[in-house]
Each structure stands twice: as C-alpha cells, then as structure tokens.
Amino acid sequence: MDSMELLAPLVFVIVSLVAGAILKYGLKRTVLPYTVGLFAFGLIIGLLDRAGVYADGSVFKASIDFAGNINPDLILYLFLPILIFDAAYELDAHIFRKTLFNATLLSVPGMVVAMFLTGLLMMGVSLFAPNYAQWDWTHALMFGALISATDPVAVVALLRELGVSKRFSTLVDAESMLNDGTGIVLFMLFFGTFTAAGGVDTPVTEFIYVVLGGVLLGVVFGWLCLWFITRSQSDAIMQNSAILVSAYLTFFLAQSYLDVSGVIALVGYGVVIAYYGRPRIAPDVNRFMQEFWELATYMANTLIFILVGVVIALQVQATLMDFVVLVLVYTGINLIRMAMIAIFYPVMKRSGYGLSKREAVILCWGGLRGALGLTLALMVSYTLPIPEAVRQQVLFLTAGIVTLTLTVNATTIGWLLRRLGLTRVSSAKTYLNYTIHKQLCDNAEKYYRELQQNEALQAADWDKVATFLPVPEAAPVGPVQTQDLMADIRLRILDKERTRYWQLYEKGIVSSDSLRRLLTAVEELYDADGKRPLCERAKLLELPKLPLYLRWKKRSREVLYRWVDRHHSSTFVAVYDVARGLIHAQRTSMTLLDELEASGSFGNEDIRKLEILRGEVRKNIDESQSIMDMIAEHYPNSYRLAITQKTVRMLISNEKATVAQMLHEGLVTPDDVQSMIDDIKKRYRDTTLSRILKK
C-alpha cells in the first residue's frame, strides 16, 4: 500500500472538518440547514471528481475516491454509535416514556404499512417503465423496507438546528431510532433470499428477538458501564472513555454477533446512562461528558453528510427514465407517509401528549432519509445474485430520495414550521420577556449612574459609554390573557426549579435519589403546560404507611412509631431529604417572583396574579416544613440520621469549595490538589446511610 492510500482517509477527514467549520460560520445567517450545506458540499466535490477535474495521482483525488467507494459497514460501525448514543443520551426520559406508544405505532405497524404501499408503487412503476420490468415483489418490498425508515442521523441533526418543541422533537427522534429495528428485519426478510444467510422464516418472532434483544443488551451494558464508572477512582477522561467504548461495544455485539438491532441497543444504553447515570456521576464528569459528546457529534455529523454526498456523486448511474421514475417515487413516498400517519392519527392524538393536525403535517414532511437507507442500498448494489439493473436502480432511487429529502424537505421544513405557527411565541411569553429585558435595562442604567459618581472615572467620555447600554424594547401591544401569563410564569419557575435541583445535587445538599424524585415532580407539572398549580406535587411528600404486618398489633402509636423509626429509618431520611430540597427550590422561586414584581412592569391586576403564584409556592414551603417537623417529632432516630447526613455533606461540600477556590486563586496546582479531590470523592461516597451507620 503506497503513501497515497494511507493518507487518503486522513486528508478526507481534514478537508471535511475545515469545510464544515467554514459552512457552519457561513450558513449561520441563512435559512439553509447546516447538514444540507454539508451534503451539498459532498455532492459538489464528488461530481467534480467524476468530471475529472482533479489531477490523477493527487492525494486529494485519492481521498475523494476513498470516500466514494467506502464500505457501507464502515459508515454503520464508525459513525452510528456516536450519533445514536448522543441522541438517546439527550432524550428526556420522562417525555420519551410518554411518547413511546406513538413512536412505536409509527415505527412498527406504520413501517409495515409504508413498506407494502411502497412495494405496490414500485410494481406499478414496473408496468409502464420498460427499464424496471425485472422488478418482482421481492425486489419491490425489499426497496420498500429500506426506503420507508426515516433516518435517525438526518432527522436528529435537523431538529436540533430548528429548535422545535422538546415533546415533538422527542417523538420524531424516537420514531426515527425505533423504526431501525423494524426496517432491518423487514429488509433482511427479502434481502436474505439473495445471500448465503437466506430469508427469515418467522418474521414476527425475528422482529421480537431483534427489538427486545437490542433493548436488553443496551440496558445490561448501560448498568455494567455505570457500575464501573461509579466505583472506579478514574478521572473524567477515563470515565468518558468507558462510556464511549461501551457504546461501540454495544453496537458491535448487537450487529455482528447477536443479530439484534444495534440502534435500539444504543437507545436502551443511552437512556440508562442519561436517566440513571447523570445523578450518579460526579457533576464535573457530567459537564465534561456534555462538551465531549457535543464535539464528537459535530465531527461525526460533518463527516457523514459530506460522505453521503460524495458516495451519491460517484456511485450513482442513471438514465432519463430513471429521473422520471425518481420524481414519481419521491412524490409517492411522501404521499404514502401522509397516508400512514393519517391512518394512525385518530389513535395518536389521544395517547401520550397527543398529536395536533399541524404537528402531523410536520411529521409527514419531516420524514427524511439519509445515511442508513443509503448504506442498505449499497449492500444491495454489492450483491451479485440480484440482477444488475435492479441493483443500480435501487441505489439510484435511494440516493435520489436521500438527495431530495435533504434538499427539498429539510430546507423547507423551517418555513413550514413558521407557517403553521409552531414556532410562534405566545403574547404572554413576549410580555414576560419584555418585563425581564426592561429589568435588565433598568439595572444597567442604575449602575451607569453609579459609575458617573465615581471620582476615579470622571475622565471617561460618558456619551460614548452610554452607547454600550442595552437598548430598551418597545412594550408589546395587545391584551395578555390572565391564565396565559400565569401559565408562562409557572413554566419559568419550573425551569428555575430544575436548575436549582441540579445545583443542590452538585453541592451535596440532596442525594441522587432525591434529585430524581424532585425532577420527576417538575416534569409532571411541566406536562400540564403551566395550567396546574405549583403546589400539586402528587405523592412527593407522602410519609410511608405502617407495614401491613404491624397494623393488627394492639399497641400504642408511640410504640409503633419507635419500631418503624428503628427499622425503616432510610425511608424517612429520604422523605426528609426531598422536603429539604423542595424548600430550597421554593425559596429561589419566591425570589424570582419578587424580582418580577420589582421590575415595575406589572399592573395591579398582574401583581394579583403574582400573589396567587406566591401562595402556591408558600404552600409547598409550608407542607415541606410540616413534614420535616413531623419526622423530628415522631421519628427522632431518622431525624438524627438525616441531620447527620446533611451536616457531613455540608462539611465535605465546603471542603470541596475551598479546594476549588485555592485552585482558582493559584495557591495550588491541579497536580497538587488531585490527591485532595480523590480523598474528597471517596469520603463523599461514604455519606450513604448504611456507611454512616457503620461508622
């Protein structure tokens, strides 16, 4: 192998990342999505190579040729583990659980319907297009299976750019990831008849095995990875390395050895790491993870979309009739997706968060195809038992549909979102944003006046300084509904609560279990879009009831209290921990309400709304304090343990803050404090009740 072949992959990566950086900057102020720009760049450099523009023997031409003839398995195994894990890791577990039924409906029976309708369309094409006369039902349904699955890479990347609502984006993300399992099973059912592996005899059993096997594998690897990183003394880099290696290993074992869905295995793995791992992993590791996976996903997206463009430019062969068929098939698959969603819409609008008609339109138009479908089409093009004409036509049609969905659907979906009003800001939110901006301007103006009184700054050109003040916004025009304003303020409070709970966890004030319970309560209130009072925290502060085997005993309540206090103290400590965390967050919420009132933008009617919200927050504080007082009165042993645990955590948290301050001020170097940090982490792990009791 000469040096040109060795350098080709490296040169392609360097050129792609440089081009990606330029496009990222250049497309920032345009309506063209970044991923579409990458795809177009790959298409252009591939077409230039095909036209013979690059000099023979040059390293750049060798790099383009390498990309255009890449093994389809390399696309799957190199890029998908990063992209799918990151998408699964970013899924909100609470929202994912509530959208799972609708996503499953689209990705299982929906995929089957779309496959059969696409197969019927291709058989119809074979009747009038002479070039497609060799197609039979096996070829048509195989193509229907590979083209009907929306591509998780393309969909996830686009939705992140558009910034659609988290509920809707989670539904689209979940569908695009879950339908991979259905798509591969259906594809192999027909593709296997042309390979040594043979077809699938029992597709229903095979599908259950592929999906459930993938979920089980992902969950098992997720827990094994958590077990390792929470017990090791390693730093953030080592722990992230373990997560990355586990993601690749999960996908590799699923696809190559166990014949289950690698994408679904990664979804299960990512959800376990995100939902159970985040509260158990050190806060600094969580921050490092977020930055690391953001960079890894950016690089993988950049490479894969350019790669898809190059592959299409170099591999596809077509005639004029093929282009006519492509337009027909592209139109057909969009109509088929609309028909499929229309069939299941009556059920979907009543389950989970529901589905509005406007969202259903976006769901139809947002069914992008990308690297996954193209990879399966490349597998078909390399399979000799399939007639050559069919192989080339499958590759051309798949490449064409990928191109059209990325250039037509992806570029117009932003306009469609705005047209349907799905990105419109409510009048209440506009008014609240105006209020907050006015408060910012007032504070800046006040500080500007204070600076003018400073004798050391008298020589400043105050007219020029004033030009750097924030520009006040015009007050919004039009009435604001009382309920809309209260709902929007409640959502702001819940956002602040969510942030505050993570801060309390990072400071060691609440445990990981308490953090999860508090966040779950916030998510349940968030589901109501701010329509439910802030004090409706179902079962969050409920004290445990006496065990059934104690209720028949004819003893005084004080005796039973003492017995339960002695043998079930961990339960009461957990409730005390939750109540303490809730009080901290509610005090922060009260401060937010005071700041809104102090802004001076609210009239008398609006101030009465704020007072109602204060009452809801105050009720949470009173109920939490009442629970803490009850535990202190009736369960002294549990109360003592809770206070002991709280004191120990505060002690260690203060030590951690002191070390961080010393490092910030340059009194010690990172190498000097590493042993201190390791010791602090070790002692913090010993703050569980079982270990405190042993001491």
XYZ file of C-alpha atoms in Angstrom:
695
model
C 0.000 0.000 0.000
C 1.559 3.339 -1.084
C 1.569 6.522 0.952
C -1.289 7.978 -1.128
C -3.697 5.262 0.025
C -2.555 5.658 3.618
C -3.027 9.444 3.618
C -6.350 9.464 1.715
C -8.647 8.888 4.742
C -6.760 11.466 6.823
C -6.909 14.083 4.058
C -10.651 13.492 3.614
C -11.254 13.984 7.354
C -9.167 17.192 7.429
C -10.840 18.667 4.329
C -14.311 17.757 5.649
C -13.756 19.327 9.060
C -12.287 22.506 7.552
C -15.191 22.744 5.103
C -17.623 22.045 7.939
C -16.200 24.900 10.018
C -16.486 27.312 7.075
C -20.062 26.202 6.313
C -21.031 26.413 9.988
C -19.983 30.053 10.008
C -21.225 30.911 6.528
C -24.711 29.383 6.875
C -25.391 30.883 10.299
C -27.442 33.752 8.883
C -29.190 31.801 6.129
C -32.278 29.579 6.111
C -30.271 26.645 4.738
C -29.690 23.983 7.423
C -26.054 23.201 8.179
C -26.492 19.493 7.381
C -27.902 20.306 3.945
C -24.884 22.524 3.266
C -22.566 19.650 4.172
C -24.450 17.274 1.885
C -24.312 19.765 -0.993
C -20.556 20.234 -0.484
C -20.000 16.462 -0.620
C -22.125 16.229 -3.756
C -20.162 19.011 -5.482
C -16.661 17.688 -4.736
C -17.817 14.203 -5.769
C -19.232 15.457 -9.084
C -16.030 17.397 -9.775
C -14.042 14.217 -9.196
C -16.363 12.326 -11.523
C -15.840 15.008 -14.181
C -12.059 14.531 -13.985
C -11.259 17.960 -12.547
C -8.722 16.680 -10.016
C -5.268 15.657 -11.190
C -4.614 11.914 -11.345
C -2.300 10.760 -8.602
C -3.072 13.692 -6.290
C -3.740 12.936 -2.657
C -6.996 14.943 -2.773
C -8.384 12.813 -5.612
C -7.330 9.687 -3.705
C -9.226 10.951 -0.639
C -12.418 11.595 -2.662
C -12.148 8.174 -4.313
C -11.713 6.588 -0.868
C -14.867 8.287 0.389
C -16.873 7.438 -2.724
C -16.030 3.743 -2.536
C -16.225 3.348 1.228
C -17.501 0.075 2.643
C -21.118 0.571 3.814
C -20.392 -1.310 7.041
C -17.780 1.317 7.920
C -20.477 4.007 7.850
C -22.597 1.952 10.240
C -19.891 0.918 12.672
C -17.858 4.134 12.737
C -20.490 6.881 12.895
C -23.790 5.459 14.160
C -22.630 4.561 17.702
C -21.657 8.193 18.354
C -24.710 9.770 16.744
C -27.344 7.382 18.081
C -25.940 7.272 21.617
C -25.775 11.057 21.775
C -29.367 11.335 20.523
C -30.529 8.747 23.081
C -28.480 10.396 25.848
C -30.129 13.751 25.105
C -33.644 12.257 25.181
C -35.698 13.421 28.122
C -36.606 10.103 29.789
C -39.929 11.439 31.106
C -41.008 12.768 27.697
C -39.648 9.674 25.936
C -41.767 7.421 28.141
C -44.931 9.391 27.342
C -44.235 9.465 23.581
C -43.135 5.833 23.371
C -46.559 4.473 22.362
C -46.953 6.886 19.453
C -43.353 6.321 18.357
C -43.871 2.550 18.458
C -47.101 2.902 16.486
C -45.251 4.724 13.712
C -42.171 2.506 13.767
C -43.841 -0.923 13.776
C -47.291 -1.131 12.121
C -46.599 2.191 10.384
C -43.427 0.818 8.812
C -45.228 -2.320 7.631
C -47.976 -0.238 6.000
C -45.434 2.060 4.330
C -43.391 -0.903 3.072
C -46.371 -2.588 1.404
C -47.624 0.648 -0.157
C -44.125 1.433 -1.482
C -43.841 -2.108 -2.857
C -47.188 -1.656 -4.590
C -45.957 1.647 -6.038
C -42.795 0.004 -7.441
C -44.769 -2.838 -9.004
C -46.954 -0.208 -10.657
C -43.826 1.529 -11.975
C -42.577 -1.769 -13.438
C -45.736 -1.974 -15.578
C -45.091 1.247 -17.550
C -41.289 1.691 -17.309
C -39.516 -0.885 -19.513
C -36.222 -0.478 -17.612
C -37.954 -1.684 -14.428
C -39.568 -4.789 -15.929
C -37.197 -7.096 -13.996
C -38.628 -5.981 -10.655
C -40.715 -8.541 -8.794
C -42.487 -8.367 -5.435
C -39.337 -9.433 -3.554
C -37.334 -6.540 -5.040
C -40.192 -4.086 -4.540
C -40.800 -4.966 -0.877
C -37.049 -5.013 -0.148
C -36.821 -1.471 -1.528
C -39.955 -0.506 0.398
C -38.371 -1.702 3.650
C -35.102 0.204 3.217
C -36.661 3.461 1.984
C -39.600 3.658 4.429
C -37.456 4.006 7.555
C -36.717 7.634 8.389
C -33.024 8.116 9.098
C -32.186 8.914 12.740
C -28.978 10.742 11.826
C -30.630 13.161 9.398
C -33.769 13.742 11.487
C -31.971 14.313 14.805
C -29.455 16.694 13.236
C -32.169 18.764 11.546
C -34.482 19.056 14.568
C -31.631 20.296 16.736
C -30.971 23.091 14.265
C -34.632 24.135 14.000
C -35.192 24.211 17.763
C -38.711 22.708 17.748
C -40.504 21.854 20.992
C -38.932 19.107 23.047
C -42.084 16.980 23.110
C -42.479 16.931 19.349
C -38.763 16.520 18.627
C -38.649 13.588 21.064
C -41.489 11.885 19.181
C -39.695 12.309 15.850
C -36.349 11.252 17.368
C -37.886 8.168 18.972
C -39.691 7.117 15.789
C -36.591 7.515 13.619
C -34.487 5.487 16.049
C -37.009 2.744 16.815
C -38.034 2.113 13.207
C -34.473 0.985 12.522
C -35.302 -2.334 14.201
C -38.411 -2.823 12.084
C -36.673 -1.636 8.921
C -33.723 -4.009 9.227
C -35.923 -7.032 9.999
C -38.208 -6.280 7.049
C -35.233 -5.567 4.790
C -33.463 -8.817 5.741
C -36.691 -10.756 5.215
C -36.355 -10.074 1.476
C -32.646 -9.267 1.066
C -31.705 -12.532 2.780
C -33.182 -14.543 -0.102
C -30.295 -13.289 -2.270
C -27.498 -14.010 0.224
C -25.989 -17.064 1.878
C -27.832 -16.210 5.093
C -31.194 -16.937 3.490
C -34.520 -15.306 4.272
C -36.290 -15.040 7.596
C -38.762 -17.876 8.134
C -40.647 -16.352 11.079
C -40.595 -12.553 10.693
C -42.758 -11.847 13.772
C -40.525 -13.922 16.048
C -37.427 -12.430 14.428
C -38.741 -8.911 14.968
C -39.461 -9.543 18.655
C -35.990 -11.019 19.074
C -34.281 -8.106 17.270
C -36.098 -5.390 19.234
C -36.311 -6.936 22.717
C -32.822 -8.385 22.364
C -31.497 -4.936 21.467
C -33.245 -3.313 24.426
C -31.983 -5.978 26.848
C -28.409 -5.753 25.563
C -28.394 -1.952 25.800
C -29.806 -1.923 29.330
C -27.340 -4.566 30.542
C -24.347 -2.718 29.076
C -25.670 0.559 30.472
C -25.782 -0.832 34.007
C -22.386 -2.524 33.640
C -20.870 0.757 32.466
C -22.485 2.649 35.362
C -21.223 0.039 37.818
C -17.676 0.550 36.545
C -17.565 4.354 36.348
C -19.263 4.931 39.720
C -16.877 2.583 41.537
C -13.628 3.496 39.827
C -11.351 6.225 41.074
C -10.758 7.391 37.493
C -10.960 10.970 36.257
C -13.460 12.442 33.804
C -11.451 11.439 30.732
C -11.251 7.802 31.824
C -14.962 7.650 32.681
C -15.944 9.152 29.317
C -13.636 6.685 27.607
C -15.507 3.851 29.337
C -18.852 5.258 28.135
C -17.562 5.670 24.563
C -16.034 2.178 24.421
C -19.207 0.651 25.883
C -21.324 2.406 23.222
C -19.206 0.962 20.402
C -19.067 -2.461 22.056
C -22.856 -2.499 22.493
C -23.404 -1.706 18.812
C -20.716 -4.127 17.614
C -22.032 -7.084 19.618
C -25.625 -6.319 18.636
C -24.977 -6.073 14.898
C -22.185 -8.622 14.388
C -22.733 -11.422 16.895
C -26.211 -11.340 18.423
C -28.141 -10.233 15.298
C -30.244 -7.734 17.231
C -30.817 -4.063 16.449
C -27.692 -2.058 17.172
C -29.575 1.246 17.077
C -32.216 0.083 19.556
C -29.456 -1.361 21.779
C -27.803 2.075 21.761
C -31.123 3.735 22.590
C -31.508 1.470 25.629
C -27.893 2.057 26.610
C -28.168 5.838 26.222
C -31.418 6.113 28.206
C -29.911 4.124 31.114
C -26.782 6.305 31.147
C -28.853 9.508 30.923
C -31.648 8.687 33.392
C -29.803 6.651 35.994
C -26.236 7.734 35.281
C -26.407 11.526 35.396
C -27.449 11.713 39.060
C -24.782 9.135 39.984
C -21.895 10.619 38.050
C -19.872 13.476 39.537
C -21.045 16.920 38.334
C -17.669 17.760 36.764
C -17.814 14.488 34.795
C -21.339 15.357 33.607
C -20.124 18.723 32.325
C -17.165 17.111 30.585
C -19.478 14.488 29.045
C -21.774 17.150 27.624
C -18.882 19.014 25.987
C -17.192 15.835 24.761
C -20.286 14.335 23.113
C -21.234 17.695 21.599
C -17.829 17.819 19.881
C -17.929 14.137 18.850
C -21.445 14.511 17.397
C -20.481 17.649 15.490
C -17.485 15.889 13.905
C -19.470 12.735 13.076
C -22.340 14.731 11.528
C -19.904 16.762 9.460
C -18.151 13.694 8.099
C -21.215 11.547 7.455
C -23.217 14.142 5.493
C -20.245 15.040 3.286
C -19.571 11.318 2.869
C -23.146 10.646 1.738
C -22.886 13.418 -0.859
C -19.610 12.019 -2.246
C -20.952 8.442 -2.393
C -24.032 9.549 -4.333
C -21.947 11.626 -6.744
C -19.518 8.790 -7.563
C -21.664 5.668 -7.333
C -24.968 6.531 -8.999
C -25.655 5.668 -12.658
C -28.931 6.773 -14.276
C -30.886 7.328 -17.488
C -33.555 9.907 -18.287
C -36.259 7.341 -17.498
C -34.658 6.807 -14.072
C -35.084 10.511 -13.283
C -38.744 10.393 -14.305
C -39.259 7.374 -12.031
C -37.348 9.132 -9.221
C -39.719 12.120 -9.261
C -42.692 9.747 -9.249
C -41.308 7.618 -6.396
C -40.293 10.691 -4.351
C -43.808 12.074 -4.672
C -45.225 8.641 -3.883
C -43.260 8.039 -0.674
C -44.306 11.469 0.652
C -47.956 10.652 -0.091
C -47.516 7.189 1.433
C -46.099 8.701 4.641
C -49.054 11.090 4.782
C -51.461 8.181 4.327
C -49.693 6.128 7.013
C -49.836 8.969 9.555
C -53.484 9.669 8.627
C -54.345 6.024 9.390
C -52.880 6.186 12.902
C -53.709 9.836 13.646
C -57.036 9.104 15.462
C -55.123 6.958 17.977
C -52.041 9.179 18.233
C -53.969 12.346 19.033
C -55.428 10.647 22.128
C -52.304 8.971 23.533
C -49.280 10.382 25.321
C -49.068 14.120 24.732
C -51.381 13.777 21.753
C -50.689 14.996 18.223
C -52.180 18.121 16.671
C -53.005 18.383 12.980
C -50.208 20.914 12.477
C -47.693 18.581 14.106
C -48.964 15.714 11.942
C -48.183 17.796 8.832
C -44.613 18.385 10.060
C -44.307 14.686 10.885
C -45.241 13.857 7.285
C -42.858 16.340 5.704
C -40.018 15.653 8.174
C -39.571 12.000 7.193
C -36.001 12.451 5.976
C -33.895 9.652 4.530
C -30.134 9.616 4.923
C -27.046 7.525 5.572
C -28.873 4.466 6.926
C -31.028 3.898 3.831
C -28.074 4.605 1.555
C -25.955 2.069 3.431
C -28.579 -0.643 2.903
C -28.811 0.329 -0.766
C -25.025 -0.014 -1.105
C -25.338 -3.512 0.370
C -27.881 -4.301 -2.359
C -25.581 -2.870 -5.062
C -22.767 -5.236 -3.980
C -24.983 -8.372 -4.017
C -24.382 -10.171 -7.332
C -27.386 -12.606 -7.242
C -29.664 -9.573 -7.641
C -29.995 -8.538 -11.316
C -27.562 -5.743 -12.170
C -30.296 -3.421 -13.448
C -32.253 -3.783 -10.194
C -29.107 -3.181 -8.127
C -28.300 0.049 -9.939
C -31.908 1.231 -9.811
C -32.222 0.580 -6.065
C -29.020 2.555 -5.458
C -30.093 5.401 -7.760
C -33.604 5.701 -6.318
C -32.344 5.578 -2.733
C -29.623 8.138 -3.449
C -32.119 10.347 -5.269
C -34.661 10.217 -2.459
C -31.948 10.942 0.118
C -30.891 13.925 -2.004
C -34.438 15.223 -2.458
C -35.479 14.831 1.182
C -32.315 16.603 2.334
C -32.537 19.405 -0.243
C -36.309 19.871 -0.524
C -37.912 18.635 2.715
C -35.102 19.721 5.039
C -34.752 23.208 3.557
C -38.489 23.958 3.577
C -39.475 22.451 6.914
C -38.346 25.573 8.788
C -40.651 27.706 6.627
C -43.462 25.195 7.150
C -42.985 25.306 10.933
C -43.241 29.082 10.920
C -46.201 28.998 8.526
C -48.109 26.623 10.793
C -47.311 28.729 13.849
C -45.366 26.021 15.666
C -42.510 28.435 16.397
C -44.735 31.381 17.311
C -44.109 32.960 20.718
C -47.254 33.499 22.810
C -48.294 37.015 23.839
C -47.753 36.044 27.487
C -44.206 34.881 26.815
C -43.481 38.026 24.783
C -44.768 40.166 27.649
C -42.695 38.262 30.212
C -39.570 38.526 28.032
C -40.201 42.255 27.741
C -40.505 42.503 31.525
C -37.209 40.702 32.098
C -35.430 42.799 29.435
C -36.806 46.002 30.972
C -35.458 44.935 34.362
C -32.046 44.319 32.768
C -32.071 47.763 31.136
C -33.108 49.454 34.386
C -30.311 47.741 36.323
C -27.753 48.704 33.674
C -28.971 52.312 33.719
C -28.792 52.424 37.518
C -25.233 51.073 37.528
C -24.297 53.605 34.807
C -25.456 56.448 37.113
C -23.427 54.988 39.959
C -20.312 54.870 37.782
C -20.784 58.547 36.916
C -20.447 59.352 40.616
C -17.114 57.539 40.869
C -14.334 60.155 41.082
C -11.742 57.793 39.564
C -13.844 57.561 36.372
C -14.614 61.243 35.816
C -12.335 61.444 32.767
C -14.453 58.921 30.839
C -16.423 60.008 27.775
C -19.863 59.269 29.212
C -21.663 59.823 25.915
C -19.640 57.006 24.349
C -20.073 54.814 27.433
C -23.843 55.299 27.157
C -23.839 53.834 23.649
C -22.921 50.454 25.198
C -26.049 50.343 27.353
C -28.686 47.735 26.346
C -31.351 49.144 24.037
C -34.854 49.138 25.610
C -37.553 47.237 23.720
C -40.975 48.582 22.872
C -43.756 47.336 25.099
C -45.811 44.565 23.453
C -49.132 45.636 22.013
C -52.346 43.793 22.755
C -54.006 42.213 25.788
C -52.498 39.275 27.631
C -54.815 36.579 28.955
C -54.549 36.115 32.723
C -54.280 32.335 32.516
C -51.658 32.519 29.752
C -49.450 34.841 31.792
C -49.744 32.710 34.931
C -49.012 29.559 32.932
C -45.903 31.097 31.402
C -44.617 32.300 34.781
C -45.211 28.825 36.222
C -43.115 27.331 33.421
C -40.338 29.848 34.161
C -40.462 28.865 37.820
C -40.284 25.168 36.935
C -37.266 25.820 34.694
C -35.565 27.615 37.567
C -36.503 24.785 39.934
C -34.957 22.199 37.622
C -31.693 24.145 37.518
C -31.764 24.660 41.279
C -32.168 20.937 41.993
C -29.074 20.147 39.939
C -27.177 22.846 41.847
C -28.295 21.322 45.159
C -27.118 17.913 43.972
C -23.757 19.296 42.868
C -23.312 20.917 46.292
C -24.203 17.658 48.029
C -27.368 19.028 49.677
C -29.659 16.359 48.158
C -28.940 12.758 47.147
C -29.188 11.321 43.646
C -32.455 9.515 44.513
C -33.979 12.730 45.875
C -32.822 14.582 42.761
C -34.627 12.068 40.550
C -37.861 12.323 42.560
C -37.808 16.119 42.580
C -37.121 16.310 38.837
C -39.912 13.810 38.111
C -42.371 16.015 40.027
C -41.247 19.027 37.981
C -41.699 17.123 34.700
C -45.227 16.060 35.667
C -46.164 19.685 36.302
C -44.458 20.717 33.079
C -46.691 18.286 31.171
C -49.668 20.494 32.048
C -48.065 23.491 30.252
C -48.323 25.623 33.357
C -52.061 25.081 33.795
C -51.722 23.162 37.087
C -50.873 24.952 40.377
C -47.277 24.664 41.537
C -48.398 23.062 44.801
C -49.801 19.935 43.129
C -46.917 17.536 43.821
C -48.685 14.187 43.936
C -47.169 11.803 46.493
C -43.848 13.664 46.581
C -44.058 14.366 50.326
C -46.156 11.417 51.448
C -44.874 9.645 54.540
C -44.778 5.839 54.321
C -47.645 3.941 55.917
C -47.192 1.306 58.563
C -46.380 -2.139 57.137
C -49.379 -4.470 56.842
C -47.938 -6.907 59.384
C -47.934 -4.147 62.027
C -51.456 -2.821 61.584
C -53.085 -5.663 63.524
C -50.920 -5.107 66.602
C -52.801 -3.732 69.644
C -50.115 -1.302 70.683
C -49.936 2.441 71.146
C -48.966 4.610 68.192
C -45.850 5.789 70.022
C -44.601 2.196 70.316
C -45.227 1.627 66.613
C -43.550 4.937 65.770
C -40.433 3.846 67.617
C -40.423 0.442 65.906
C -40.789 1.922 62.435
C -38.259 4.627 63.276
C -35.717 1.984 64.198
C -36.244 -0.402 61.256
C -37.354 1.918 58.412
C -35.234 4.993 59.039
C -33.877 5.134 55.474
C -37.388 5.781 54.125
C -37.948 8.746 56.431
C -34.488 10.130 55.747
C -35.293 10.041 52.011
C -38.563 11.963 52.568
C -36.724 14.490 54.755
C -34.089 14.922 52.025
C -36.775 15.579 49.379
C -38.581 18.081 51.639
C -35.353 19.953 52.304
C -34.566 20.143 48.579
C -38.089 21.348 47.814
C -37.803 24.151 50.374
C -34.503 25.351 48.886
C -36.020 25.455 45.381
C -39.222 27.191 46.507
C -37.237 29.962 48.176
C -35.484 30.510 44.856
C -38.874 30.604 43.135
C -40.099 33.175 45.640
C -37.071 35.332 44.814
C -37.939 35.119 41.104
C -41.493 36.324 41.787
C -40.163 39.213 43.900
C -37.817 40.232 41.067
C -40.672 40.193 38.551
C -42.783 42.425 40.779
C -39.839 44.759 41.434
C -39.346 45.258 37.687
C -42.197 47.780 37.713
C -43.735 46.387 34.523
C -46.727 44.751 36.183
C -50.008 46.492 36.793
C -52.312 45.897 39.750
C -54.057 43.002 38.019
C -50.746 41.319 37.197
C -49.499 41.769 40.757
C -52.579 39.900 41.984
C -51.569 37.043 39.668
C -48.107 37.048 41.203
C -49.669 36.869 44.652
C -51.629 33.760 43.635
C -48.396 32.151 42.498
C -46.723 33.189 45.754
C -49.470 31.361 47.596
C -48.750 28.172 45.605
C -45.026 28.427 46.360
C -45.680 29.232 50.019
C -47.920 26.165 50.307
C -45.032 23.964 49.095
C -42.746 25.507 51.724
C -45.318 25.044 54.497
C -46.019 21.407 53.560
C -42.301 20.602 53.372
C -41.649 22.222 56.732
C -44.609 20.367 58.243
C -43.220 17.015 57.036
C -39.771 17.833 58.432
C -41.296 18.832 61.788
C -43.351 15.632 61.920
C -40.280 13.492 61.281
C -38.396 15.392 64.005
C -41.244 14.840 66.491
C -42.258 11.223 65.852
C -39.155 9.680 64.307
C -36.170 11.095 66.253
C -33.756 8.389 65.128
C -34.499 9.077 61.446
C -34.337 12.822 62.070
C -30.935 12.492 63.730
C -29.640 10.431 60.805
C -30.982 12.955 58.278
C -29.350 15.875 60.102
C -26.109 13.915 60.478
C -26.058 13.115 56.766
C -26.849 16.736 55.893
C -24.058 18.013 58.179
C -21.487 15.587 56.763
C -22.379 16.572 53.188
C -22.168 20.272 54.027
C -18.768 19.688 55.652
C -17.397 17.862 52.601
C -19.037 20.321 50.182
C -17.362 23.225 51.970
C -14.004 21.442 51.762
C -14.538 20.862 48.040
C -15.402 24.552 47.508
C -12.285 25.583 49.464
C -10.036 23.412 47.280
C -11.668 24.823 44.145
C -11.118 28.379 45.397
C -7.463 27.655 46.197
C -7.019 26.258 42.683
C -8.760 29.281 41.136
C -6.516 31.720 43.039
C -3.375 29.859 42.009
C -2.399 28.850 45.524
C -2.082 25.235 44.368
C -1.640 23.498 41.011
C -4.003 20.860 39.547
C -1.416 18.175 40.263
C -1.217 19.265 43.908
C -4.971 19.037 44.504
C -5.613 15.754 42.697
C -4.993 13.674 45.803
C -7.231 16.043 47.823
C -10.042 15.718 45.257
C -9.737 11.921 45.203
C -9.949 11.849 49.000
C -12.986 14.164 48.997
C -14.762 11.981 46.414
C -14.020 8.854 48.435
C -15.417 10.362 51.634
C -18.479 11.698 49.798
C -19.283 8.181 48.584
C -19.313 7.159 52.240
C -22.176 9.547 53.066
C -24.858 6.931 52.344
C -26.936 5.941 55.369
C -25.575 2.412 55.507
C -21.984 3.647 55.668
C -22.766 6.410 58.158
C -24.393 3.837 60.444
C -21.307 1.597 60.221
C -19.111 4.480 61.346
